Short mmCIF file of C-alpha atoms and ligand atoms in Angstrom, two decimals:
data_model
loop_
_atom_site.label_atom_id
_atom_site.label_comp_id
_atom_site.label_asym_id
_atom_site.label_seq_id
_atom_site.Cartn_x
_atom_site.Cartn_y
_atom_site.Cartn_z
CA UNK E 25 107.74 109.53 32.07
CA UNK E 26 106.11 106.66 33.44
CA UNK E 27 108.96 104.16 32.33
CA UNK E 28 111.63 106.03 33.95
CA UNK E 29 110.03 106.14 36.95
CA UNK E 30 109.55 102.38 36.94
CA UNK E 31 113.04 102.10 36.28
CA UNK E 32 114.25 104.20 39.15
CA UNK E 33 111.89 102.56 41.58
CA UNK E 34 113.36 99.26 40.36
CA UNK E 35 116.78 100.55 40.93
CA UNK E 36 116.32 101.66 44.41
CA UNK E 37 114.67 98.34 45.16
CA UNK E 38 117.86 96.42 43.76
CA UNK E 39 120.00 98.91 46.01
CA UNK E 40 118.01 98.41 49.02
CA UNK E 41 118.31 94.25 48.94
CA UNK E 42 121.95 94.58 47.77
CA UNK E 43 123.22 96.68 51.03
CA UNK E 44 120.75 94.29 53.51
CA UNK E 45 123.31 92.65 55.74
CA UNK E 46 122.42 88.90 56.42
CA UNK E 47 123.13 87.92 59.62
CA UNK E 48 123.99 84.10 60.29
CA UNK E 49 124.76 81.67 63.28
CA UNK E 50 128.66 81.07 63.07
CA UNK E 51 130.60 78.61 64.72
CA UNK E 52 133.91 79.87 65.82
CA UNK E 53 135.40 76.58 66.60
CA UNK E 54 134.47 74.65 63.39
CA UNK E 55 133.75 77.85 61.14
CA UNK E 56 130.47 76.70 60.16
CA UNK E 57 127.77 79.33 59.90
CA UNK E 58 124.09 78.91 59.06
CA UNK E 59 120.96 80.16 58.76
CA UNK E 60 119.19 81.55 62.08
CA UNK E 61 116.51 79.17 61.40
CA UNK E 62 118.85 76.17 60.69
CA UNK E 63 118.32 73.22 63.24
CA UNK E 64 122.06 73.15 64.02
CA UNK E 65 121.88 77.11 64.67
CA UNK E 66 119.40 76.23 67.37
CA UNK E 67 121.14 73.82 69.37
CA UNK E 68 124.76 75.24 69.17
CA UNK E 69 125.96 76.57 72.27
CA UNK E 70 129.32 78.22 71.11
CA UNK E 71 127.32 80.06 68.37
CA UNK E 72 127.63 83.90 67.85
CA UNK E 73 125.29 86.39 65.52
CA UNK E 74 127.22 87.87 63.13
CA UNK E 75 126.98 89.48 59.60
CA UNK E 76 127.00 86.63 56.79
CA UNK E 77 130.47 88.93 55.61
CA UNK E 78 132.14 88.72 58.56
CA UNK E 79 131.70 85.11 58.94
CA UNK E 80 133.50 84.73 55.65
CA UNK E 81 136.42 86.95 56.43
CA UNK E 82 136.80 84.43 59.86
CA UNK E 83 137.32 81.83 57.31
CA UNK E 84 133.74 80.66 57.92
CA UNK E 85 132.33 77.91 55.30
CA UNK E 86 128.09 77.73 54.60
CA UNK E 87 126.44 74.69 56.52
CA UNK E 88 125.90 71.46 54.37
CA UNK E 89 122.37 71.64 55.64
CA UNK E 90 121.12 74.63 55.26
CA UNK E 91 123.28 76.51 52.86
CA UNK E 92 124.41 79.42 55.51
ZN1 LIG P 108 123.08 75.02 59.38
#
């Protein structure tokens, strides 16, 4: 009983983290997306905050510095 509860709990954690939408800072001109904490994201004037999936859909590439 205890073991099945633990399995259920870990499944719940896994599904929660999988559905979590990650926000990135996307540059529509260069099509490069950054982590919000990235230095380039902070100095970028044309960048917009969108979901990572949307950035990829728009042809976005991860930043080489922060990895997106
Ligand atoms: Zn970056």
